[in-house]
Short mmCIF file of C-alpha atoms in Angstrom, two decimals:
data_model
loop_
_atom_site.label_atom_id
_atom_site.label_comp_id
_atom_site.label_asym_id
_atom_site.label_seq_id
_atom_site.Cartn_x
_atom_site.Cartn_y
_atom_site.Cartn_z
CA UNK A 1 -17.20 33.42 4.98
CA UNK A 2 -16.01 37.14 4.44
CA UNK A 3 -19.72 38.40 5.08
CA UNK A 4 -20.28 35.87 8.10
CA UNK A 5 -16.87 37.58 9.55
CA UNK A 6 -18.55 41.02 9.55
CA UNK A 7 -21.65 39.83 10.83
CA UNK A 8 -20.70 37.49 13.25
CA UNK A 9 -17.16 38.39 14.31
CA UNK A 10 -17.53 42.18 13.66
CA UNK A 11 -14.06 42.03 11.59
CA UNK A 12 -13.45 43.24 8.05
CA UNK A 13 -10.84 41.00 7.07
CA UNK A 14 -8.07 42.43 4.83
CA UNK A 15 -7.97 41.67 1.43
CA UNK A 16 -5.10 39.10 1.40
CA UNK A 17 -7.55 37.08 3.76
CA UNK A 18 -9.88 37.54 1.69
CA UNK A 19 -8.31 35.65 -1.57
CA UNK A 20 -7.36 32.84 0.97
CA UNK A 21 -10.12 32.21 1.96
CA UNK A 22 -11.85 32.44 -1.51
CA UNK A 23 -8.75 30.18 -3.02
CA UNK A 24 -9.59 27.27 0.23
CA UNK A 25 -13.29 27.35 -1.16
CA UNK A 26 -12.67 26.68 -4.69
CA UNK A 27 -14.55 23.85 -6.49
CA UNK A 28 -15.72 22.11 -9.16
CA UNK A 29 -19.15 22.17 -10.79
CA UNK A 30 -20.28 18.95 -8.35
CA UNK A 31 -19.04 20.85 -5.00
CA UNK A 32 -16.39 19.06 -4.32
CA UNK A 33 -13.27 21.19 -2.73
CA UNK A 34 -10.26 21.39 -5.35
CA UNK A 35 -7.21 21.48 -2.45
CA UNK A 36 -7.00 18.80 0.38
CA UNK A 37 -3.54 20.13 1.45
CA UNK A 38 -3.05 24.06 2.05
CA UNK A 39 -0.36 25.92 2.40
CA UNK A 40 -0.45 29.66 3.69
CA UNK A 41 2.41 31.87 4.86
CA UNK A 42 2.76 35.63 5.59
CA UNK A 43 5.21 37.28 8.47
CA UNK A 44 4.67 37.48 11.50
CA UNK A 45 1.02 39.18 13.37
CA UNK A 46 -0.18 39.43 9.66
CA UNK A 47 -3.39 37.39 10.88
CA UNK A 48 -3.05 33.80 10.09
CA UNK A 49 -4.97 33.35 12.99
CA UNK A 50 -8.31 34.91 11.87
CA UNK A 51 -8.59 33.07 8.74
CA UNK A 52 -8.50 29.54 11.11
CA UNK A 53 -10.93 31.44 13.60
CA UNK A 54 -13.06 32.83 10.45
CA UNK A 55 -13.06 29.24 9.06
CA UNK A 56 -13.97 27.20 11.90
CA UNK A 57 -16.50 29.19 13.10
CA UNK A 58 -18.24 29.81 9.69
CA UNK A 59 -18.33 25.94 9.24
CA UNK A 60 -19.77 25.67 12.88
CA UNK A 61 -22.77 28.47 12.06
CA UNK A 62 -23.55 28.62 8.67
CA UNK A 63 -21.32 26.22 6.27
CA UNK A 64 -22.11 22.93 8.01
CA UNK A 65 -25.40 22.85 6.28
CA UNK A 66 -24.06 22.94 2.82
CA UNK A 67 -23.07 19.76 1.27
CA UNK A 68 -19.85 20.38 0.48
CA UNK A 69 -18.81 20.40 3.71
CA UNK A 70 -21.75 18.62 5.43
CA UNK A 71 -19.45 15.09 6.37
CA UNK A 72 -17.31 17.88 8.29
CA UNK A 73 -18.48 16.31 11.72
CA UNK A 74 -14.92 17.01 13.37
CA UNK A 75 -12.45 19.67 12.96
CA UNK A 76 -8.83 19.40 14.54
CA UNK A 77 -6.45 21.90 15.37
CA UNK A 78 -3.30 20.79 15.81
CA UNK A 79 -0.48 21.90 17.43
CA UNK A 80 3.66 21.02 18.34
CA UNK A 81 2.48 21.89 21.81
CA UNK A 82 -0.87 22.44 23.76
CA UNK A 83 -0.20 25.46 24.24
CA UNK A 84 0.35 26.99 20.64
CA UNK A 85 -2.76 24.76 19.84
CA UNK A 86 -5.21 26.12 22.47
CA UNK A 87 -4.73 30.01 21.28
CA UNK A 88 -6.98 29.45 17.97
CA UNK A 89 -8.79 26.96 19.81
CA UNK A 90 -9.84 29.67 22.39
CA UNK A 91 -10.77 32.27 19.95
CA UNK A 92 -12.94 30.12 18.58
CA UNK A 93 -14.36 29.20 21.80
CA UNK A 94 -15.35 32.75 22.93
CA UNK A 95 -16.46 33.44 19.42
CA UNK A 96 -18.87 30.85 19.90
CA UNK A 97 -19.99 31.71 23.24
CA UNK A 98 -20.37 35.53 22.16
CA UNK A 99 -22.90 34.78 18.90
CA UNK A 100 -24.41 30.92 19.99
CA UNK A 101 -25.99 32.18 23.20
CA UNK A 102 -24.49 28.84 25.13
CA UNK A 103 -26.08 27.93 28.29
CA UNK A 104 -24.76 25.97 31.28
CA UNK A 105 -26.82 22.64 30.02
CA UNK A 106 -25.08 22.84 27.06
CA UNK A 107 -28.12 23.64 24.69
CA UNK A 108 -28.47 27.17 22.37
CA UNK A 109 -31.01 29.38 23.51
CA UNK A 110 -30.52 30.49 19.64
CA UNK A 111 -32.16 27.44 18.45
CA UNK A 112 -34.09 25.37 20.97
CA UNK A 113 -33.99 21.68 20.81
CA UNK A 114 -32.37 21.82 17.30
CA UNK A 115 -28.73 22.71 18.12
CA UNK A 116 -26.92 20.90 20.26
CA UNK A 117 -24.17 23.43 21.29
CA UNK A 118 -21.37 23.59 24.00
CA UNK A 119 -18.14 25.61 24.31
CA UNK A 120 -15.87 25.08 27.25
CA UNK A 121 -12.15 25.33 27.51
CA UNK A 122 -10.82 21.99 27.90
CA UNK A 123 -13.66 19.68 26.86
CA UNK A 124 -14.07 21.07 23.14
CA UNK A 125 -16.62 23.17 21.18
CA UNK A 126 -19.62 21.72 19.98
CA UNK A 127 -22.07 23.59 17.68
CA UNK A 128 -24.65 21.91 14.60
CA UNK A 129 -23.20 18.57 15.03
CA UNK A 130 -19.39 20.21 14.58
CA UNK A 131 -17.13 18.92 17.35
CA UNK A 132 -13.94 20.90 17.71
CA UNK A 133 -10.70 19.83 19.52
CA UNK A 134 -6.97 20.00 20.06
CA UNK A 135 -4.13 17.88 18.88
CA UNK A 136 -0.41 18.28 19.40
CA UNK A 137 2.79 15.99 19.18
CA UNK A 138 1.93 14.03 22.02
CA UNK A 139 1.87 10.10 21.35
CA UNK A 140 -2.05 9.15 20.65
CA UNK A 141 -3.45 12.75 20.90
CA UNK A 142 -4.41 12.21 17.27
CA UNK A 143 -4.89 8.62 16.91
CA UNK A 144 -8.05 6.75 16.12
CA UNK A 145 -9.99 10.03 13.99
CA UNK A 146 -10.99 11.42 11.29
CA UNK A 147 -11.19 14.82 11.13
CA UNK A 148 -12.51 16.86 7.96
CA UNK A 149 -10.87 20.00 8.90
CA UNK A 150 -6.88 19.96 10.19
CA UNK A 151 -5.82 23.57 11.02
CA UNK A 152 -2.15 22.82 11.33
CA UNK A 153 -0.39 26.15 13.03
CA UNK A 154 3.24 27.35 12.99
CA UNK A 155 4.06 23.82 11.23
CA UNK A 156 7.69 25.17 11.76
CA UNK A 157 7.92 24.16 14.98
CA UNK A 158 7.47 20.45 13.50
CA UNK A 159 11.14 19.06 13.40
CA UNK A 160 10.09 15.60 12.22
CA UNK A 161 7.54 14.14 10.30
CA UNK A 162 5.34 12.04 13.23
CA UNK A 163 2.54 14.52 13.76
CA UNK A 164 1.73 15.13 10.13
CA UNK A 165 2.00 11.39 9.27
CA UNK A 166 -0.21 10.57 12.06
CA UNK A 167 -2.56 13.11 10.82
CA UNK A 168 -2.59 13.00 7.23
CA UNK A 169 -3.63 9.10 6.87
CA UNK A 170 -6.65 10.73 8.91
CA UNK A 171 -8.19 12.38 6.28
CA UNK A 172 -8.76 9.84 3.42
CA UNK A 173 -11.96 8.60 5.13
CA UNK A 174 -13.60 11.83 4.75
CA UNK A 175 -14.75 13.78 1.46
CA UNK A 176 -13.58 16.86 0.94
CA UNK A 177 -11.68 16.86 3.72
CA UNK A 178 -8.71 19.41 3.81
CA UNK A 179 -5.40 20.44 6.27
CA UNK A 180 -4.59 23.77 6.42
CA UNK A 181 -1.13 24.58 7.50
CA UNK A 182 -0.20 28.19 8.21
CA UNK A 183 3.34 29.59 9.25
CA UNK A 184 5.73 32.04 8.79
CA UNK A 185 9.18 30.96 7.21
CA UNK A 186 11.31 28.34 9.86
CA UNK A 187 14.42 27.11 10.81
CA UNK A 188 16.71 24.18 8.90
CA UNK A 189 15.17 21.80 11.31
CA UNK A 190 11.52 22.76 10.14
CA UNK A 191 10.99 19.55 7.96
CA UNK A 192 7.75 19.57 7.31
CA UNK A 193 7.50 23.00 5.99
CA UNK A 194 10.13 22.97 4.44
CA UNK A 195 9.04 20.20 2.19
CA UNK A 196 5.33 21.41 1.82
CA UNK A 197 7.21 25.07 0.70
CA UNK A 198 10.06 23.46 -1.71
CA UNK A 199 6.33 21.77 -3.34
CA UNK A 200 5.46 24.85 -3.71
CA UNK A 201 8.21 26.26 -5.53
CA UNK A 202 8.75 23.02 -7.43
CA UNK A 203 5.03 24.26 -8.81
CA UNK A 204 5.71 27.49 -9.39
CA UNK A 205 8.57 27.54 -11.49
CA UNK A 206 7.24 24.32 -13.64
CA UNK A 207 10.10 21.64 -12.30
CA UNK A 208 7.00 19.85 -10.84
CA UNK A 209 3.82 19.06 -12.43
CA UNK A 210 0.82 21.22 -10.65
CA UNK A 211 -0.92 19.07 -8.29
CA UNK A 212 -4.46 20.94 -8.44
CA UNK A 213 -4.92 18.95 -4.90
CA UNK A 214 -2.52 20.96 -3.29
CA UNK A 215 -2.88 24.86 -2.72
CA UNK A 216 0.42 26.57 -1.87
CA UNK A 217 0.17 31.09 -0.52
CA UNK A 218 3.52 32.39 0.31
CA UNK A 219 3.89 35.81 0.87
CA UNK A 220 7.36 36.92 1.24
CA UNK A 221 9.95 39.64 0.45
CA UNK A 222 12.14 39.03 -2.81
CA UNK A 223 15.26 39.30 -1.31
CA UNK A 224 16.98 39.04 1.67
CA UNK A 225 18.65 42.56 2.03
CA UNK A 226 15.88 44.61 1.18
CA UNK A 227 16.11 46.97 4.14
CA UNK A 228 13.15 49.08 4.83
CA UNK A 229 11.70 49.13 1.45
CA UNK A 230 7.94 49.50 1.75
CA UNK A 231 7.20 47.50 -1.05
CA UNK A 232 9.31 44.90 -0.69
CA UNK A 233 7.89 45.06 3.11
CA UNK A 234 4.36 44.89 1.67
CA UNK A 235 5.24 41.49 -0.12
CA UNK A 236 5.55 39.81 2.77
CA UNK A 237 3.58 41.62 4.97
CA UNK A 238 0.12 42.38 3.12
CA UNK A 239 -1.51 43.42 6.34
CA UNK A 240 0.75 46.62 6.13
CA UNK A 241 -1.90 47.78 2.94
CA UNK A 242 -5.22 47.87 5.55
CA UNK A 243 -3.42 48.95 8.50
CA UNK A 244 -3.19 46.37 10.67
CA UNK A 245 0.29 46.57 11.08
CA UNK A 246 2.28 49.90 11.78
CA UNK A 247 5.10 50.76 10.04
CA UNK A 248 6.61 52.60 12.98
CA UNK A 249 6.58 49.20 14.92
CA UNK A 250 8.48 47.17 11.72
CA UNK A 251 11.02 49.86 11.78
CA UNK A 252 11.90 49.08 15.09
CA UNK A 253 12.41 45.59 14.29
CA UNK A 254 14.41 46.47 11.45
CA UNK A 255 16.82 48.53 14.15
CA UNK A 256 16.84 45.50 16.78
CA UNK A 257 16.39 42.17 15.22
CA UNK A 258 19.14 39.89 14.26
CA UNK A 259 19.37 39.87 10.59
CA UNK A 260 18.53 36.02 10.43
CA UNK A 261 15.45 37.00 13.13
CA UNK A 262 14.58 39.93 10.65
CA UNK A 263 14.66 37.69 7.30
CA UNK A 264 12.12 35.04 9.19
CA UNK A 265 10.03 37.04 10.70
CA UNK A 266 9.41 40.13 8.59
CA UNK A 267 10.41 38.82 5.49
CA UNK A 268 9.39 35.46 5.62
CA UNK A 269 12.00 33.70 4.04
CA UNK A 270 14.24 31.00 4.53
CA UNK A 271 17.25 32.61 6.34
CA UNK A 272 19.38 29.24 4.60
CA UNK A 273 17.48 29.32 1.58
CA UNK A 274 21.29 29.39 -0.60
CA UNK A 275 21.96 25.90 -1.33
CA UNK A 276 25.00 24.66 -3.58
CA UNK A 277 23.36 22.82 -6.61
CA UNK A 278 24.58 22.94 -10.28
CA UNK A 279 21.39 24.48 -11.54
CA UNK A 280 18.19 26.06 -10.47
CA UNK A 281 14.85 24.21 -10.20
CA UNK A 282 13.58 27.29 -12.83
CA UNK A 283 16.30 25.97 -15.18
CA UNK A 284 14.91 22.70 -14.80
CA UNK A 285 11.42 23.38 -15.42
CA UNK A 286 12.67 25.36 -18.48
CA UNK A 287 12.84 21.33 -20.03
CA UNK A 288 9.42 20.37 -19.21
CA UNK A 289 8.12 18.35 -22.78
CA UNK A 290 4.84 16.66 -22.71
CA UNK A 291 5.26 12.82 -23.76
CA UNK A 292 9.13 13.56 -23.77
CA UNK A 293 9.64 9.54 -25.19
CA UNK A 294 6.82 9.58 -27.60
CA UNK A 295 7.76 6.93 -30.84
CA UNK A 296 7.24 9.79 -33.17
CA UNK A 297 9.83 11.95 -31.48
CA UNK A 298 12.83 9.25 -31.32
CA UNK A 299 13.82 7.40 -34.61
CA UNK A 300 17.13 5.69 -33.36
CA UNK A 301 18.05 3.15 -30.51
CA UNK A 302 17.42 4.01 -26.71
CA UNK A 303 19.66 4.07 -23.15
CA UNK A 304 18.60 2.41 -19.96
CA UNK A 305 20.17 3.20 -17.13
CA UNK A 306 19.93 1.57 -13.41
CA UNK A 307 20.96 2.79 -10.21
CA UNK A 308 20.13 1.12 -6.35
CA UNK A 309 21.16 2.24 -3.12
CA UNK A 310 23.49 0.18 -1.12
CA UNK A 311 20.60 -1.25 1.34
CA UNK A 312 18.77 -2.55 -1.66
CA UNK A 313 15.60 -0.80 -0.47
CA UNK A 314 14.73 1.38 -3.52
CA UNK A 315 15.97 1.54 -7.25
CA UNK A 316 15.51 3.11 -10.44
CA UNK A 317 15.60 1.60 -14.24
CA UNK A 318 15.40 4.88 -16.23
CA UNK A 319 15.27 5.06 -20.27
CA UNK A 320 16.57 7.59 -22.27
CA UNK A 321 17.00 8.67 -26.25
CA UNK A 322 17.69 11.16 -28.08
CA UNK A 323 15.22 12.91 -29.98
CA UNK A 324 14.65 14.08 -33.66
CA UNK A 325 14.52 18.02 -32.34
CA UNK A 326 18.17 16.97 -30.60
CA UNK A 327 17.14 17.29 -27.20
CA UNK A 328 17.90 13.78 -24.70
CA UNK A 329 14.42 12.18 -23.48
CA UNK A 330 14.18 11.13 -20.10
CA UNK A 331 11.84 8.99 -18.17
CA UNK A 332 11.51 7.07 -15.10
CA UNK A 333 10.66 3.29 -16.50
CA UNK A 334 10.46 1.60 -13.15
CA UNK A 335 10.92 2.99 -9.23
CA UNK A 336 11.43 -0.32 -7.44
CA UNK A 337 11.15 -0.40 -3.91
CA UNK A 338 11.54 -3.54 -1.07
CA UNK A 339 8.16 -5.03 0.22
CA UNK A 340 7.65 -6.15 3.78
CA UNK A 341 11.36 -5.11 4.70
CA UNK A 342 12.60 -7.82 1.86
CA UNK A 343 15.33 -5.67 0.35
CA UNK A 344 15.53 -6.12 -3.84
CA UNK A 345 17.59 -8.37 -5.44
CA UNK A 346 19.45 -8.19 -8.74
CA UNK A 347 16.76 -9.99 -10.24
CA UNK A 348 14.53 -6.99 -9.92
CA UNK A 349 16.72 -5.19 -11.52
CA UNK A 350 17.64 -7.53 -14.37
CA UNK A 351 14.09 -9.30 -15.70
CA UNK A 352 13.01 -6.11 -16.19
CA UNK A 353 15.61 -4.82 -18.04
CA UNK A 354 15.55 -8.07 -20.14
CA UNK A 355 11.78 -7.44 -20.66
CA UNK A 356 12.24 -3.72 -21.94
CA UNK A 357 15.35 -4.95 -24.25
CA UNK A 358 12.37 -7.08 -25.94
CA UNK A 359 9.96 -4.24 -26.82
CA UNK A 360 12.53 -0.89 -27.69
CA UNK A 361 16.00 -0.98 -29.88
CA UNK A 362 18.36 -1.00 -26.90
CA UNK A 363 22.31 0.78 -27.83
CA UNK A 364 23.25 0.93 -24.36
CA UNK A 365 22.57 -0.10 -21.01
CA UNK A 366 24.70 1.60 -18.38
CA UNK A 367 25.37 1.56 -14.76
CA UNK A 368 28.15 2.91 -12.05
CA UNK A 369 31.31 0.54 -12.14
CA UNK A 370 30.78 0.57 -7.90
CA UNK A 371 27.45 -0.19 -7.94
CA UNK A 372 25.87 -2.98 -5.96
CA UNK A 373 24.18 -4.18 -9.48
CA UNK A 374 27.68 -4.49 -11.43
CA UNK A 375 28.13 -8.25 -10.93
CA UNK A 376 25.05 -8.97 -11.88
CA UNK A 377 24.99 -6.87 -14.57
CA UNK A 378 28.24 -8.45 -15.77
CA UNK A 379 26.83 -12.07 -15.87
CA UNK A 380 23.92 -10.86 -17.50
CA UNK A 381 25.56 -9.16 -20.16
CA UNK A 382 27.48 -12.16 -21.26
CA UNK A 383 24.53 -14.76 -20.66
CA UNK A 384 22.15 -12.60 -22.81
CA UNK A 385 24.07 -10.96 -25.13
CA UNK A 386 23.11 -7.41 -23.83
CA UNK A 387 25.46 -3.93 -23.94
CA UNK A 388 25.73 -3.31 -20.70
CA UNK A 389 28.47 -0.44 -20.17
CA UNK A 390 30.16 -0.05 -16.56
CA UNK A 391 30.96 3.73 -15.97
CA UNK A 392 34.00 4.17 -13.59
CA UNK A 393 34.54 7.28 -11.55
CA UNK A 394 36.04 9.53 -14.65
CA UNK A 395 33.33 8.58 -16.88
CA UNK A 396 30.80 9.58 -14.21
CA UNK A 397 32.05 13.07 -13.12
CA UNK A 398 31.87 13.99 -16.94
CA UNK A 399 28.60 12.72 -17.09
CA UNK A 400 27.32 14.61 -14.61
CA UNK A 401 28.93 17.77 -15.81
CA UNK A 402 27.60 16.62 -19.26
CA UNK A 403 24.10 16.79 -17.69
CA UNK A 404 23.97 19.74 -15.47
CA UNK A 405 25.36 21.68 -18.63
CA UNK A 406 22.42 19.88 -20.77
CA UNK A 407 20.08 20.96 -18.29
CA UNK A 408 20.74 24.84 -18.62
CA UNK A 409 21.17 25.02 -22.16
CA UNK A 410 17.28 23.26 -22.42
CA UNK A 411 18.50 19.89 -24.18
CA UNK A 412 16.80 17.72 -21.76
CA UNK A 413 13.33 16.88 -22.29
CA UNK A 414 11.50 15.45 -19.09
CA UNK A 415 7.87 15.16 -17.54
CA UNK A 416 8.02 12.58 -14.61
CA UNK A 417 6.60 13.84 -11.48
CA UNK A 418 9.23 10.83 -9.60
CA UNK A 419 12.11 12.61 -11.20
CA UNK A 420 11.21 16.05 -10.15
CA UNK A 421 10.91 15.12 -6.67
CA UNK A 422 14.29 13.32 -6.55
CA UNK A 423 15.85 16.46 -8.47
CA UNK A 424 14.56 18.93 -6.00
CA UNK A 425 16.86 16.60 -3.39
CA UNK A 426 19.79 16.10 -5.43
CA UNK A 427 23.52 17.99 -4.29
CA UNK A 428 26.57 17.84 -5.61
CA UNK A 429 30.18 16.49 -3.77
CA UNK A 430 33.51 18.07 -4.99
CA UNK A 431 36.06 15.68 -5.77
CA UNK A 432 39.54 17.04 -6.42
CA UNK A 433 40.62 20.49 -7.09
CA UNK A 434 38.87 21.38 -10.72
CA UNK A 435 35.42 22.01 -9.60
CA UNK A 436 34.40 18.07 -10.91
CA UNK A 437 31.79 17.14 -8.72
CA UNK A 438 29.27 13.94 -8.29
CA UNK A 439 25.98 13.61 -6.59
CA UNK A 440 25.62 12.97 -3.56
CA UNK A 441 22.17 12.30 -1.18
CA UNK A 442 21.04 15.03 0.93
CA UNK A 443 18.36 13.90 2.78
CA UNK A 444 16.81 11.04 0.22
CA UNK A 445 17.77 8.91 -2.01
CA UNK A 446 18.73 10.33 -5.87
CA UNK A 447 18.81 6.81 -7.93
CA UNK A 448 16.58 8.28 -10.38
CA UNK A 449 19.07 11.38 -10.68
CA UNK A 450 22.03 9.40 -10.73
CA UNK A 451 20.29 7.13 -13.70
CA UNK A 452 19.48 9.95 -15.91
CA UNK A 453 22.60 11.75 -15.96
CA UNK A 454 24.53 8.60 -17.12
CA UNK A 455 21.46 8.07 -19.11
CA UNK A 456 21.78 11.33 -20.95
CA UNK A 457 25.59 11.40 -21.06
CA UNK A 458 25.38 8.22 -23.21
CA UNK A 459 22.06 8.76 -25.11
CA UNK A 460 23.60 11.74 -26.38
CA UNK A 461 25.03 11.41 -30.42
CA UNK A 462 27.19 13.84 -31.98
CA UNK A 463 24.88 16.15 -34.08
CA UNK A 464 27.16 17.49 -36.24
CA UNK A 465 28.24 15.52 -39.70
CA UNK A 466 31.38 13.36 -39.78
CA UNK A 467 34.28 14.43 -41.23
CA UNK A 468 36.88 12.06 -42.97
CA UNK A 469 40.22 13.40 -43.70
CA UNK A 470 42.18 11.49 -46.40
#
């Protein structure tokens, strides 16, 4: 791709573009692409752009005839608007017209008879049996395909999720098929990036599990108040290293921009990136145990712990122990969720607790005293003889002080991808004047959260010996 830009393009990319596009081609030993989903951010005129334009049109002249990418028929670029999706969509168009030779039948002089070619502005690009076209938010612009490229630009102009879910189903019906999204750092209504860049840093500091399938490039600044150091500046701005960006011009921005304009655009990062939350996703990763549950690490009795939401539309039964190094196992035994919009039922919630009692020494099973489950739990307890322990509102804000502390001092031990996610959503509400807090939901639903820290606080055994005082 880097060669065909020279030749074809005339352009000698810089080398940032050149390790993304060398990082989108990776694969294994059979040809098949590693990432489906791609990431990349840089600041702003950094040239996203020309890796899109450099990969399109490489697929259209050369790549479509390797067979990696040969069930690439149909490559989308998608858009909020038509307008932001028709500016890569018409470089690529007079890149093709300047190298395919296109003529007004619609057939390239290049390669008579063999290449069925055509390049206009609103009817899409055709070239070697690639068709190339627009999508945007627009209800049933993007129905009914299947693309094997998505070029998804400036995805922080997507405030929901109903592009990208009508797009993403898309690709499953293709091999190999990939989306790449490009942007610079958004707004707190930029949803979609916003989760596909908190992925990313769920990855990178090990509190999530690395999804080979998903390629994350974020180029940004380290800090927010950096002021004009060059390289800081560089971070985020690579193209500042093979000159296509002048340093005279980012001073100027420095002098006029608004400091929240100045954070986004030059240093691409979040300018609300400070949230309140009782520890760090690093500090969480810090736990990360392989097998954290394994028989041969826990000699003594386990904790399962429960937790719905008050709709009934998604639970968590969650078992805990402690282990012989000390540290408090966690996993995620069972994420329940309704079917068909039947919401659960206590049942759910209580056969399969009844079920796990059967297999693993059970000393507790614990639940919040307000919960939707605690009547049930209550009959069950008696009926079947099981230690079920209700946690009222004391109990639980020393619980989850008992966990956050647990949590940076690297006594939890954890590897469940379902309770990473849910971590990287959990907040905290104040209650009273002490600093005691709770969790609260932020934008999803934290049962699994909620379940391990009462989980923890009562899987946890004094380690230190007894002392009797006569």
């Amino acid at each position: 791709m880097i060669d065909w830009a020279k030749r074809r393009l005339h352009m000698t990319l810089g080398p940032w573009q050149c390790y993304a596009l060398e990082r989108i081609g990776e694969h294994d030993a059979d040809g098949n692409l590693l990432a489906r989903i791609i990431l990349i951010s840089v600041a702003r005129q950094n040239g996203k752009s020309v890796l899109v334009r450099t990969l399109v049109g490489w697929l259209m002249d050369e790549g479509y005839a390797l067979k990696t990418y040969t069930p690439w028929d149909f490559v989308l670029l998608a858009a909020h608007d038509a307008k932001q999706a028709r500016i890569p969509y018409d470089f690529i168009r007079r890149d093709v017209m300047s190298y395919a030779d296109i003529n007004t039948w619609g057939h390239s002089a290049r390669r008579q008879g063999v290449d069925r070619a055509r390049a206009t502005q609103f009817t899409g690009i055709e070239l070697n049996g690639v068709r190339v076209d627009v999508a945007t938010s627009q209800p049933g612009s993007a129905r009914g395909i299947s693309p094997g490229l998505i070029c998804f630009d400036e995805v922080l102009t997507q405030t929901s999720f109903e592009t990208y879910e009508v797009l993403s189903p898309a690709q499953s019906a293709i091999p190999n098929s990939q989306m790449l999204m490009t942007s610079t750092a958004g707004f707190a209504d930029s949803v979609v990036l916003r989760s596909m860049h908190d992925r990313l840093y769920r990855q990178s500091v090990g509190a999530e599990q690395h999804d080979p399938t998903f390629l994350g490039l974020w180029w940004r600044a380290d800090d927010d108040d950096i002021g004009l150091d060059r390289e800081q500046l560089e971070k985020a701005n690579p193209a500042l290293n093979d000159g296509r960006l002048s340093w005279s011009s980012i001073r100027n921005e420095h002098l006029i921009l608004p400091r929240g304009s100045w954070i986004r655009e030059r240093l691409n990062r979040w300018s609300d990136e400070r949230v309140d939350a009782p520890f760090s996703l690093a500090q969480w990763g810090a736990n990360r145990e392989v097998d954290p549950l394994h028989p041969q690490h826990v000699s003594d009795g386990y904790v399962i712990s429960a937790d719905v939401i008050s709709t009934w539309a998604e639970g968590s039964i969650i078992v805990c122990a402690q282990r012989n190094d000390g540290r408090i196992g966690i996993e995620v035994h069972r994420h329940l969720l309704e079917r068909n919009s039947v919401p659960l039922s206590a049942d759910d919630f209580t056969s399969e607790i009844a079920k796990l009692a059967q297999k693993i020494k059970v000393d507790a099973i614990v639940y919040t005293a307000s919960s939707p489950l605690a009547p049930a739990f209550e009959r069950h307890g008696v009926e079947y003889a099981l230690p079920y322990v209700a946690v009222n509102a004391v109990r639980n804000v020393m619980a989850c002080a008992d966990f956050s502390e647990a949590v940076i001092s690297k006594r939890i031990a954890h590897n469940d991808p379902f309770l990473d996610s849910q971590v990287a959503s959990a907040q905290r509400r104040f209650v009273g004047t002490d600093g005691a807090w709770r969790w609260t939901i932020s934008n999803a639903p934290i049962t699994a959260v909620v379940g391990a820290t009462l989980g923890v606080a009562y899987a946890a055994k004094n380690a230190s010996p007894i002392q009797v005082f006569i």
